[in-house]
Coordinates of C-alpha atoms in Angstrom, one line a residue:
X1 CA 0.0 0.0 0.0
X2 CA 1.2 3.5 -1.1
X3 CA 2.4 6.1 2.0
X4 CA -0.2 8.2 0.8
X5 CA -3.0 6.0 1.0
X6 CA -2.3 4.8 4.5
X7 CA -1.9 8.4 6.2
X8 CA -5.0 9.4 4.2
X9 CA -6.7 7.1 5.9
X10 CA -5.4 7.5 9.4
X11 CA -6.0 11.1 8.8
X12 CA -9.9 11.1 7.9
X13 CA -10.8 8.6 10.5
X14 CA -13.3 7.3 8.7
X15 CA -16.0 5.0 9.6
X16 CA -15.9 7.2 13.0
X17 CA -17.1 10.4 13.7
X18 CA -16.6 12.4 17.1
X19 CA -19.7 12.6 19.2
X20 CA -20.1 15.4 21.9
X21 CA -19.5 13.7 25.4
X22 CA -20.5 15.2 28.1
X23 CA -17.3 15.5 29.2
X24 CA -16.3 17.8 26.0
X25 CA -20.1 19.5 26.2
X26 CA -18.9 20.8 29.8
X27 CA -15.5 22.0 29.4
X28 CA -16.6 24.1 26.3
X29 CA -19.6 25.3 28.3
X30 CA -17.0 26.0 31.3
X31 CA -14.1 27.4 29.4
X32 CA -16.3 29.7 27.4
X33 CA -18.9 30.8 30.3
X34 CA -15.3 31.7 32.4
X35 CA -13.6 33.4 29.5
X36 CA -15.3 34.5 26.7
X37 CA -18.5 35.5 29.0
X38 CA -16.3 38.1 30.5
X39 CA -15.2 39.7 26.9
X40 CA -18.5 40.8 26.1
X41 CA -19.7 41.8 29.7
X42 CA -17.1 44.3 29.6
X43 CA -17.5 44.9 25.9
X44 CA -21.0 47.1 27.3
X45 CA -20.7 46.9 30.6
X46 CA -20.0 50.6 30.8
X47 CA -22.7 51.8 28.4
X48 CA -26.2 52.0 30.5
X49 CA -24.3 54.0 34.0
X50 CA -22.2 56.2 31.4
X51 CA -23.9 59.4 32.8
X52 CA -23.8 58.6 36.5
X53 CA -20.1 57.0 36.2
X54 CA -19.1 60.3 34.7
X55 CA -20.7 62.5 37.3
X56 CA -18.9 60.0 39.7
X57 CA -15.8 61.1 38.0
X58 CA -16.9 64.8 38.4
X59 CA -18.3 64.1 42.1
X60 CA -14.9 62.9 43.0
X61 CA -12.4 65.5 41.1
X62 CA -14.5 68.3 43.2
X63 CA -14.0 66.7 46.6
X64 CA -10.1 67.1 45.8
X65 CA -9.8 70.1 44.1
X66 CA -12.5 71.8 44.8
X67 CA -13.5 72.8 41.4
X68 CA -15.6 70.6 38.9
X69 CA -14.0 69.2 35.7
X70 CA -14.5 71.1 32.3
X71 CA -16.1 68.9 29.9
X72 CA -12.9 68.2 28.0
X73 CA -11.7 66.7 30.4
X74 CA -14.3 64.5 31.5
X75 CA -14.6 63.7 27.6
X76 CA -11.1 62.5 28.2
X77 CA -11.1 60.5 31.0
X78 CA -14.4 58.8 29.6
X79 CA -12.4 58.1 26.3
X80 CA -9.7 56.8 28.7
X81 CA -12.1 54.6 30.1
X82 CA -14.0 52.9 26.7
X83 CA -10.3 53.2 24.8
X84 CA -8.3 50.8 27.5
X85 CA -10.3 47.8 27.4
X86 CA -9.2 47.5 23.5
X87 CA -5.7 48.5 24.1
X88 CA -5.8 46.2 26.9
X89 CA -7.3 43.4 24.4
X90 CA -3.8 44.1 22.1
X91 CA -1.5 43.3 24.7
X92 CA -3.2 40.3 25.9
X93 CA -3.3 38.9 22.2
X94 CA 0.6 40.1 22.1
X95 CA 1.3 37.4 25.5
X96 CA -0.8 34.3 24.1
X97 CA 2.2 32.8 22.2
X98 CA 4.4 32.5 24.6
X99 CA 1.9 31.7 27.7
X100 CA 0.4 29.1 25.6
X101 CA 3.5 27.5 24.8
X102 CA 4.6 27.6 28.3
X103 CA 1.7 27.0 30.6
X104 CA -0.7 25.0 28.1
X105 CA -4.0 26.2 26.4
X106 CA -5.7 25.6 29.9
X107 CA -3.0 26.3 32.4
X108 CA -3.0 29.9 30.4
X109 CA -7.0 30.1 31.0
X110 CA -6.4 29.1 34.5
X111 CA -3.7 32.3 34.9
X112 CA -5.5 34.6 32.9
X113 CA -8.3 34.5 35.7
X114 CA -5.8 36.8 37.7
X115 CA -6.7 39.7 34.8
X116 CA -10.4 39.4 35.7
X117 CA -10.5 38.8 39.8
X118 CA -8.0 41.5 40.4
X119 CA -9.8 44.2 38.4
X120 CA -13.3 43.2 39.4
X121 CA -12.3 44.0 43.2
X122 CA -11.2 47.1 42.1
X123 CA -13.8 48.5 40.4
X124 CA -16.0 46.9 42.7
X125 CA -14.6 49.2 45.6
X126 CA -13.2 52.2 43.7
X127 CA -17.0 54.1 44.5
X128 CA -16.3 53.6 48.1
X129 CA -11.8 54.2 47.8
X130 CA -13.4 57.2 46.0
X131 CA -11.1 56.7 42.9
X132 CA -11.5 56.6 39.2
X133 CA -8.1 56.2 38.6
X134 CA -8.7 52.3 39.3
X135 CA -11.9 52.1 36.8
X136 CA -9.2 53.5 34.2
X137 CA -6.6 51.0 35.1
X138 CA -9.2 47.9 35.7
X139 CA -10.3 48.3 32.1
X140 CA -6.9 47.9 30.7
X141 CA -6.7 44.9 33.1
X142 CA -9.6 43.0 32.4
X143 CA -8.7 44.1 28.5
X144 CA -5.8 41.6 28.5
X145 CA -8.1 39.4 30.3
X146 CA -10.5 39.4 27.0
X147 CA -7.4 39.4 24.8
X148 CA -5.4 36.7 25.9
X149 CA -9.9 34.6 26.2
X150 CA -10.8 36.0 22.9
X151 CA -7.7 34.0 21.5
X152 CA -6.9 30.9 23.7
X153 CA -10.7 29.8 23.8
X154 CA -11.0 29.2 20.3
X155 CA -7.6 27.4 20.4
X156 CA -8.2 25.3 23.1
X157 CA -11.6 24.0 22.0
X158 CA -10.6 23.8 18.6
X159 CA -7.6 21.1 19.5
X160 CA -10.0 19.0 21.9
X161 CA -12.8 18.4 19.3
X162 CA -13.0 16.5 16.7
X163 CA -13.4 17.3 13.1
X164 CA -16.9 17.2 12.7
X165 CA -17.8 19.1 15.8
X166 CA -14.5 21.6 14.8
X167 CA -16.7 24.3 14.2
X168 CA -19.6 24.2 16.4
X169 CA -17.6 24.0 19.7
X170 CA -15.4 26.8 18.0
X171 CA -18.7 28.8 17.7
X172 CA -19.4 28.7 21.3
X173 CA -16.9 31.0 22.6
X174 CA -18.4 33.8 20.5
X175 CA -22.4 32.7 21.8
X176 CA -20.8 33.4 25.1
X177 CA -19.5 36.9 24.1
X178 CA -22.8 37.6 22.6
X179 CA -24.5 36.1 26.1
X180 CA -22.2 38.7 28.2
X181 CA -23.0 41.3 26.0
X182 CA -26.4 40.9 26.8
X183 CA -25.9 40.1 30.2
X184 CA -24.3 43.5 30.6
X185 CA -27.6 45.2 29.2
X186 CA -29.4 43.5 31.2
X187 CA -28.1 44.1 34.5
X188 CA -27.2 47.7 33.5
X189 CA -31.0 48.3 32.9
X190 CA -31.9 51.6 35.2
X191 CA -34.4 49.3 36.9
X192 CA -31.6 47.0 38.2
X193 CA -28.0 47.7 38.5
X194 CA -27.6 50.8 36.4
X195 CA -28.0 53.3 39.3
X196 CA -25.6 55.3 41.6
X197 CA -26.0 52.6 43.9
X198 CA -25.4 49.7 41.8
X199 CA -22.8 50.3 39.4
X200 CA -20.1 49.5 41.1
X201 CA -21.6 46.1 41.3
X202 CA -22.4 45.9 38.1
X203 CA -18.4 46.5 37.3
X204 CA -17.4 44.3 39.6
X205 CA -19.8 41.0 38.9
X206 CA -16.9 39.9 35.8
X207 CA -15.2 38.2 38.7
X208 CA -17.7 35.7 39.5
X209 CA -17.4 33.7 36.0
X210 CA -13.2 33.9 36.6
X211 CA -13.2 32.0 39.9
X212 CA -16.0 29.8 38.8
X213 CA -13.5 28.7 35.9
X214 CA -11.0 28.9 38.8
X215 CA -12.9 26.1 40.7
X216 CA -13.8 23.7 38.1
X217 CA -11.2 24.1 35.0
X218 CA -8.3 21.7 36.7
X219 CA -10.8 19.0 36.8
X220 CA -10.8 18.9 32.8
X221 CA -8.0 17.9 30.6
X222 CA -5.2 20.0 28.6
X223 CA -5.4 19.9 24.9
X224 CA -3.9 16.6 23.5
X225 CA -2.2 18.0 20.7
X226 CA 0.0 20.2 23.2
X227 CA 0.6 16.9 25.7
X228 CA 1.6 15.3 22.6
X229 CA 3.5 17.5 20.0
X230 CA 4.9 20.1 22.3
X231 CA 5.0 18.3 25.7
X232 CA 5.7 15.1 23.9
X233 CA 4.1 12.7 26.5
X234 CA 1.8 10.7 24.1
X235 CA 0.4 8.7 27.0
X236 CA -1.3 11.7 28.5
X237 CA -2.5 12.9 25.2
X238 CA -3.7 9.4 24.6
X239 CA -5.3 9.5 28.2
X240 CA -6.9 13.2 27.2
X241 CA -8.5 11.6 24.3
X242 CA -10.1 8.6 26.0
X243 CA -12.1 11.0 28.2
X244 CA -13.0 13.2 25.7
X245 CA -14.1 10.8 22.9
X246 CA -15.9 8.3 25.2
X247 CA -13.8 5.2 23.7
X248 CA -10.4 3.6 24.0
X249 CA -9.3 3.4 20.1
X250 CA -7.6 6.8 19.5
X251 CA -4.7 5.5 17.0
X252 CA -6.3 7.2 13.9
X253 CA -6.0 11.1 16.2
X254 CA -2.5 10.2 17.4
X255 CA -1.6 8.8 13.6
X256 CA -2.8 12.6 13.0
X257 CA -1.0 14.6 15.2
X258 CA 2.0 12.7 14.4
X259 CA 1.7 13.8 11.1
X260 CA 1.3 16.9 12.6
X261 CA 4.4 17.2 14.6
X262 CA 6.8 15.8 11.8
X263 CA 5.5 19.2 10.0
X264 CA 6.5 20.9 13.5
X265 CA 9.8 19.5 14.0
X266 CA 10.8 20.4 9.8
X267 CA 9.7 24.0 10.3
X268 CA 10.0 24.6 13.9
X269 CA 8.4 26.5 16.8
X270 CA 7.2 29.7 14.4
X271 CA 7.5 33.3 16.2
X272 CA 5.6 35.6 14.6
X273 CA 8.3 37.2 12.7
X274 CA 9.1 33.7 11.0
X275 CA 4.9 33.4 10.3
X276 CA 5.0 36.5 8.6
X277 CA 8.1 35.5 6.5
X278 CA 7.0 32.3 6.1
X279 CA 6.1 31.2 2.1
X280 CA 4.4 27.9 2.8
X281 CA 2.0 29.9 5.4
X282 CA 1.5 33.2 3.1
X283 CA -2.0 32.7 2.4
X284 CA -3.2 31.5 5.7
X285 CA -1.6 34.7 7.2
X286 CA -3.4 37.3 4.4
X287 CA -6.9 35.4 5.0
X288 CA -6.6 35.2 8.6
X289 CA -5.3 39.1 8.2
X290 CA -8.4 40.3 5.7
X291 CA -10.6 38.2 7.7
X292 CA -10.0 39.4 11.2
X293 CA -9.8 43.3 9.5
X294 CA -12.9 42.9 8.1
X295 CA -14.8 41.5 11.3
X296 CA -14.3 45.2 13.2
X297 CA -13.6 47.4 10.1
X298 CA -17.1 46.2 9.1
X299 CA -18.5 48.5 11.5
X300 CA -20.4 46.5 14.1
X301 CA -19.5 48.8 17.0
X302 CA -20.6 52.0 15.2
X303 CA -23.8 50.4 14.3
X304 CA -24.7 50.0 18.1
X305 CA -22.8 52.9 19.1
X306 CA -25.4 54.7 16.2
X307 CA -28.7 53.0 17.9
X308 CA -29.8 56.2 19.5
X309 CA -29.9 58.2 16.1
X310 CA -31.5 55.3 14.7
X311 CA -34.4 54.9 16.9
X312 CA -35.2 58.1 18.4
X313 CA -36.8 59.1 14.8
X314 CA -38.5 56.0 14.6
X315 CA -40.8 56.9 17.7
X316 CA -39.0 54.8 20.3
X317 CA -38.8 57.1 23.3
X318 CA -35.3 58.3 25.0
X319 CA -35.9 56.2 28.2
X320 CA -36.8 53.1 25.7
X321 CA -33.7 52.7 23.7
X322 CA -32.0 50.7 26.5
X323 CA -34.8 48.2 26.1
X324 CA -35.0 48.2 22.2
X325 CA -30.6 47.5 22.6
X326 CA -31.7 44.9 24.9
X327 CA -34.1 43.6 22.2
X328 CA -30.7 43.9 19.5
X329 CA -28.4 41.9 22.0
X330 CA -30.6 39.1 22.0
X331 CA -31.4 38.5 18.3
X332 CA -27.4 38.5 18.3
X333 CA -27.4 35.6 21.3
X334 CA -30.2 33.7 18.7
X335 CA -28.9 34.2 15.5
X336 CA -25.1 32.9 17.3
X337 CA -26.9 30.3 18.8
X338 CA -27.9 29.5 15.0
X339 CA -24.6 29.8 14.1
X340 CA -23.9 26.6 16.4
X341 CA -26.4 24.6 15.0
X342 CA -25.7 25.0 11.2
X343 CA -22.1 25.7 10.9
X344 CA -21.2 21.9 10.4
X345 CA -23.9 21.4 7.8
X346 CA -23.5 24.4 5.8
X347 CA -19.7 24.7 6.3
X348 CA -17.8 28.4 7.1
X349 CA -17.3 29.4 3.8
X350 CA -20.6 30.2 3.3
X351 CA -21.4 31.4 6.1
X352 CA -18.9 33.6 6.0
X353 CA -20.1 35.1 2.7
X354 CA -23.5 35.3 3.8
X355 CA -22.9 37.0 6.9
X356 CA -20.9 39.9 4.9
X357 CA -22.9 39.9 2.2
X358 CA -25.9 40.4 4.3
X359 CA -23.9 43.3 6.1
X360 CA -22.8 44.7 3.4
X361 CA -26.4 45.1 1.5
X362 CA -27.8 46.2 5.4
X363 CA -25.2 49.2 5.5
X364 CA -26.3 50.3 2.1
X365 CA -30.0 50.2 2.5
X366 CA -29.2 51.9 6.0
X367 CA -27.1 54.7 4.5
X368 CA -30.5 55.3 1.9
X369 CA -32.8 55.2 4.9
X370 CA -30.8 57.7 7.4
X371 CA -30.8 60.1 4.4
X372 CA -34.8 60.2 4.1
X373 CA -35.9 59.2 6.8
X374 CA -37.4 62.6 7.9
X375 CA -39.0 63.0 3.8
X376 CA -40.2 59.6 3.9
X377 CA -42.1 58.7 6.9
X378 CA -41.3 54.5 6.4
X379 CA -37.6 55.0 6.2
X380 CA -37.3 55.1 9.7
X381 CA -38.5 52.0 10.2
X382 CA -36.6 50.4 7.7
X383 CA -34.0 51.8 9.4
X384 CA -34.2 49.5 12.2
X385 CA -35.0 46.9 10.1
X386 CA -31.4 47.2 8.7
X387 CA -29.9 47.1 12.1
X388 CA -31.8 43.8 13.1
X389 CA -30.7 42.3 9.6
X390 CA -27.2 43.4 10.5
X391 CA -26.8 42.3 13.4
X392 CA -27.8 38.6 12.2
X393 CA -25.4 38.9 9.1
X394 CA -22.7 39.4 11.7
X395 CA -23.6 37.4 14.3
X396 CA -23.8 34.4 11.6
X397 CA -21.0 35.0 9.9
X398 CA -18.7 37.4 10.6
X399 CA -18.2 37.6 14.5
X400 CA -17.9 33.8 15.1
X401 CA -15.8 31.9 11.8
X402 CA -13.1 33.6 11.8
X403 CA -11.4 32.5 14.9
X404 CA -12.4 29.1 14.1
X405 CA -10.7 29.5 11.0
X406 CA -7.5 30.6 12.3
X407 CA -7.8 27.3 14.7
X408 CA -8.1 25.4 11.1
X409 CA -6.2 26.7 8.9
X410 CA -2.6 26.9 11.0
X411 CA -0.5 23.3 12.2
X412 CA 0.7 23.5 15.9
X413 CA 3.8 25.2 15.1
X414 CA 2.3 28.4 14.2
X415 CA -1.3 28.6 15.6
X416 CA 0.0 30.3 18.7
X417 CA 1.8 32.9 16.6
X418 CA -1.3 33.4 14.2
X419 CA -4.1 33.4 16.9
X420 CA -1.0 36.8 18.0
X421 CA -1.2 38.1 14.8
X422 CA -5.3 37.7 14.5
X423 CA -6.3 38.7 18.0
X424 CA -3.8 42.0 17.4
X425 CA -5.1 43.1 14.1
X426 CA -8.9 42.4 15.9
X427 CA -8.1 44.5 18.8
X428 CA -6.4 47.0 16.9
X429 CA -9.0 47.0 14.4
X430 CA -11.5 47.8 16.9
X431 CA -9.4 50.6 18.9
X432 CA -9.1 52.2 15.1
X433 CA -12.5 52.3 14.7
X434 CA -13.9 53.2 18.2
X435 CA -11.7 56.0 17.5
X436 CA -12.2 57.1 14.3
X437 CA -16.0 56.8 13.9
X438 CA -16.9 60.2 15.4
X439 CA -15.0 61.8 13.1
X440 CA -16.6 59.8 10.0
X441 CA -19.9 60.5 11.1
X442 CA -19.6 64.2 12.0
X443 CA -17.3 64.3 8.2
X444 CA -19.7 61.7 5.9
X445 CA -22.7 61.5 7.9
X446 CA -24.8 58.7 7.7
X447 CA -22.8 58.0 4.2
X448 CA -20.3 56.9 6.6
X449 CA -22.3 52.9 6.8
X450 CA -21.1 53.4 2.9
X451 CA -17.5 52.6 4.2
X452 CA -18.5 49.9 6.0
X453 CA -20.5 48.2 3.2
X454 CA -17.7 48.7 0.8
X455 CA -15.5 46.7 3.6
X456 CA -18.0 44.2 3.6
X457 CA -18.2 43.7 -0.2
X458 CA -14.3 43.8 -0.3
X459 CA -13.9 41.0 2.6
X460 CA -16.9 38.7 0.6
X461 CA -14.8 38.3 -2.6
X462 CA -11.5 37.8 -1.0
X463 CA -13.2 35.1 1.1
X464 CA -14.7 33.6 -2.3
X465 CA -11.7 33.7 -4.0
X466 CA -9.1 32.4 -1.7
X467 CA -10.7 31.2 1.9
X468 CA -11.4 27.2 1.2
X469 CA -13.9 25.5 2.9
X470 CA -12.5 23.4 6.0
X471 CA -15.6 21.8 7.1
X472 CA -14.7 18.2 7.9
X473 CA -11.2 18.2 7.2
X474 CA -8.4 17.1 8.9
X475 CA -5.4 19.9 10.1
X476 CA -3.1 18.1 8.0
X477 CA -6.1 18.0 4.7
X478 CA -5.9 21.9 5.6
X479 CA -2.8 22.6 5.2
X480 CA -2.5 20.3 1.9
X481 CA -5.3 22.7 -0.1
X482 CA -3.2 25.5 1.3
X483 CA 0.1 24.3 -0.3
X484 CA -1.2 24.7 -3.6
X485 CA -2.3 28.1 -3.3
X486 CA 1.1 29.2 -1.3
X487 CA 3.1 26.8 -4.2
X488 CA 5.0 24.8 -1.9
X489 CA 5.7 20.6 -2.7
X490 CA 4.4 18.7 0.4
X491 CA 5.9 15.3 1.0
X492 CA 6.5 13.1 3.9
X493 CA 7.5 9.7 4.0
X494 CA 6.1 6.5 5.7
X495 CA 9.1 5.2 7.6
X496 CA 9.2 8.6 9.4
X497 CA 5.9 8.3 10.6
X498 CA 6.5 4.8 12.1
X499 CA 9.8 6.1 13.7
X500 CA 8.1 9.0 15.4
X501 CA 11.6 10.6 15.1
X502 CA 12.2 13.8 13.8
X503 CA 12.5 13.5 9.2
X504 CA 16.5 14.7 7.6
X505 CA 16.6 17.8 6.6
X506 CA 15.2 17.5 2.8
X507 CA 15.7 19.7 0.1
X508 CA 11.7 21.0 0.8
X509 CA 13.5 22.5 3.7
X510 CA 16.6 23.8 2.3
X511 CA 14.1 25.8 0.2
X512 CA 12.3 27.5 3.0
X513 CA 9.1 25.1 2.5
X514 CA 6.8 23.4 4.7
X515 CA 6.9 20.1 4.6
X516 CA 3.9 18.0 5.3
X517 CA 1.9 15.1 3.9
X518 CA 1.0 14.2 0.2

């Protein structure tokens, strides 16, 4: 029998497909409630008690100096606030390669609880320490906390499930972002938390999912790629797999990674420097890039930041448009929750194009209906009707794929350096345009959604063109349909697999190639 042949076979497992244990059903729920729950509670968290935070801010200032801020000042020190939680998401995305290298996808979950407990405490006590120095400097805190979750999650679920279940277990993380989002509108209602009373509570409840995660994480296992191809102790990843699968045969996952770790000991450990220089990984790195650019460039957080212009015309009444955003969050928790259920039936590639396409025809409509809606008394209500479709062309598409695609489409070498790269350009992506959006709107307008569907439109046919479909594929069938885009010669013989022993150099090598299986 030809090599070929036999690792194709130990590669597709067939006659077997994973099934979600209970054991694998709880550590995603766990891993994602702990982590990604907390990126989007902070993500709004701050949006309902804006005006009694800020006169917190003012209350405080006075009792030290006498004097009341000017308002350009408390416009800074409220930008300060919004800005660091981004900036703080960078730098967290800037320390997952080298924690997840050293300390494991879940011993880095289990440290980055620190960046979530610590702050908590302190914005839960900085009304009564009188200090808003501390809600500045919590925000940058629990930033790296969502940084380093928004990027390890992915990867950690990603490497425990198997193929089939690849992308709905990937999905989850970003349900549970969309969950804390609501969460955060929820609780910040005026009738609950969002009062002088309560929000400091309400700042400092992103604590409770950290030492929950605390408590029960250890109990689960690490990722059996990392026992086996970086830690190199293939009878823990063999015991990892046992509990996670439900059944004792696990050769044709281990034949897998094996495969996967000859690729990892011909390349090597990739920094990010070497990803980015890297010809056998050019592709990956662009889509991953576009992808990731075009998720925040898209606009999804000047469309909610734009809510109140949208639905004040429309009737809905000033004191309302905290419920109507409520009403918004949780179409995005549905619609995600969609996501889950369809992703390994109508694979990410479409998806993907739907979810853009969809945003890209709801910021064009939305630009039409801004313009007229006071000359034509329906637009205003089409103009809501945008936003909803919006937010379900992102929330089925664009938010969740494209960290499960970076999980996909890089071998354990470089994932950790590409999940850097990714989570930076997303975070800095975001910063740019929480930045930059009051200026477009008070230059273009509501012409400015005009940007955003052109980004749409741009990211769509890239992602036809170039971004293949993974569903149901292997890491190692990946990374095969990438050669051929990226032109590099893949080959690997049998005996080196069998050996388990690091392949001779080859002349693949001596080329700068990858080298990986026919």
């Amino acid at each position: 029998m030809k090599p070929t042949k036999k690792l194709e076979s130990a590669g597709t497992c067939e006659g077997r497909k994973g099934k979600m244990t209970l054991l694998l059903a709880c550590v995603t729920l766990v891993s994602a409630f702990g982590s990604s729950f907390q990126y989007g509670y902070n993500v709004s968290v701050i949006n309902n008690p804006e005006v009694i935070m800020k006169n917190f801010y003012n209350q405080t200032y006075f009792n030290r100096t006498s004097n009341f801020m000017d308002s350009s000042f408390q416009t800074l020190l409220w930008s300060l606030t919004v800005s660091m939680f981004p900036l703080g998401g960078f730098f967290g995305s800037l320390m997952v390669g080298p924690l997840v290298n050293k300390c494991g996808r879940k011993g880095t979950l289990l440290v980055n609880n620190i960046f979530s407990i610590v702050p908590a405490i302190l914005m839960g006590t900085s009304k009564v320490a009188k200090t808003f120095e501390v809600i500045i400097l919590s925000r940058i805190i629990v930033g790296i906390c969502a940084g380093l979750s928004s990027n390890v999650v992915p990867m950690y679920l990603g490497e425990m499930s198997p193929k089939n279940l690849r992308g709905a277990t990937g999905v989850v993380p970003q349900l549970f972002i969309t969950i804390g989002i609501l969460a955060a509108q929820v609780l910040g209602l005026t009738k609950i938390l969002g009062t002088i009373e309560g929000w400091p509570v309400l700042l400092g409840l992103t604590g409770i999912p950290a030492v929950m995660e605390l408590l029960l994480l250890p109990f689960f296992p690490e990722s059996p790629r990392y026992l086996l191809i970086q830690k190199g102790n293939e009878e823990q990843a063999r015991q990892a797999l046992r509990r996670l699968r439900g059944w004792d045969d696990v050769d044709d996952e281990i034949e897998e990674m094996r495969q996967e770790d000859q690729s990892e000991k011909l390349e090597g450990r990739l920094s990010v420097f070497n990803l980015c220089t890297f010809q056998a990984l050019r592709w990956q790195l662009i889509s991953i890039i576009i992808m990731m650019m075009g998720q925040q460039l898209s606009g999804i957080n000047a469309v909610f930041y734009y809510t109140n212009n949208i639905f004040e015309p429309a009737g809905v009444n000033l004191n309302d448009v905290q419920y109507v955003t409520v009403g918004i969050g949780a179409v995005n928790v549905v619609m995600t929750c969609v996501a889950v259920l369809i992703i390994e039936s109508l694979g990410r590639k479409l998806l993907l194009l739907a979810g853009f396409g969809i945003c890209c025809v709801a910021c064009a409509v939305l630009t039409v209906a801004l313009n007229l809606q006071f000359t034509v008394w329906w637009m205003k209500y089409l103009s809501i009707v945008c936003v909803v479709a919006y937010v379900i062309g992102h929330a089925i598409g664009a938010s969740p794929i494209p960290s499960v695609m970076i999980t996909e489409m890089f071998l354990q070498s470089s994932r950790p350096a590409a999940f850097m790269v990714g989570g930076s350009v997303h975070w800095l992506s975001n910063f740019t345009v929480g930045l930059v959006f009051s200026y477009m709107q008070k230059g273009l307008g509501a012409y400015c959604f005009l940007v955003f569907s052109a980004i749409c439109l741009a990211t769509a046919i890239y992602i036809f063109f170039i971004v293949p479909e993974t569903k149901g594929k292997t890491f190692m069938e990946i990374n095969q349909i990438m050669a051929k885009r990226n032109k590099v010669e893949l080959q690997m013989d049998k005996e080196e697999l069998d050996d388990f022993q690091p392949a001779p150099e080859t002349e693949k090598k001596k080329e700068g190639h990858a080298v990986s299986v026919l």
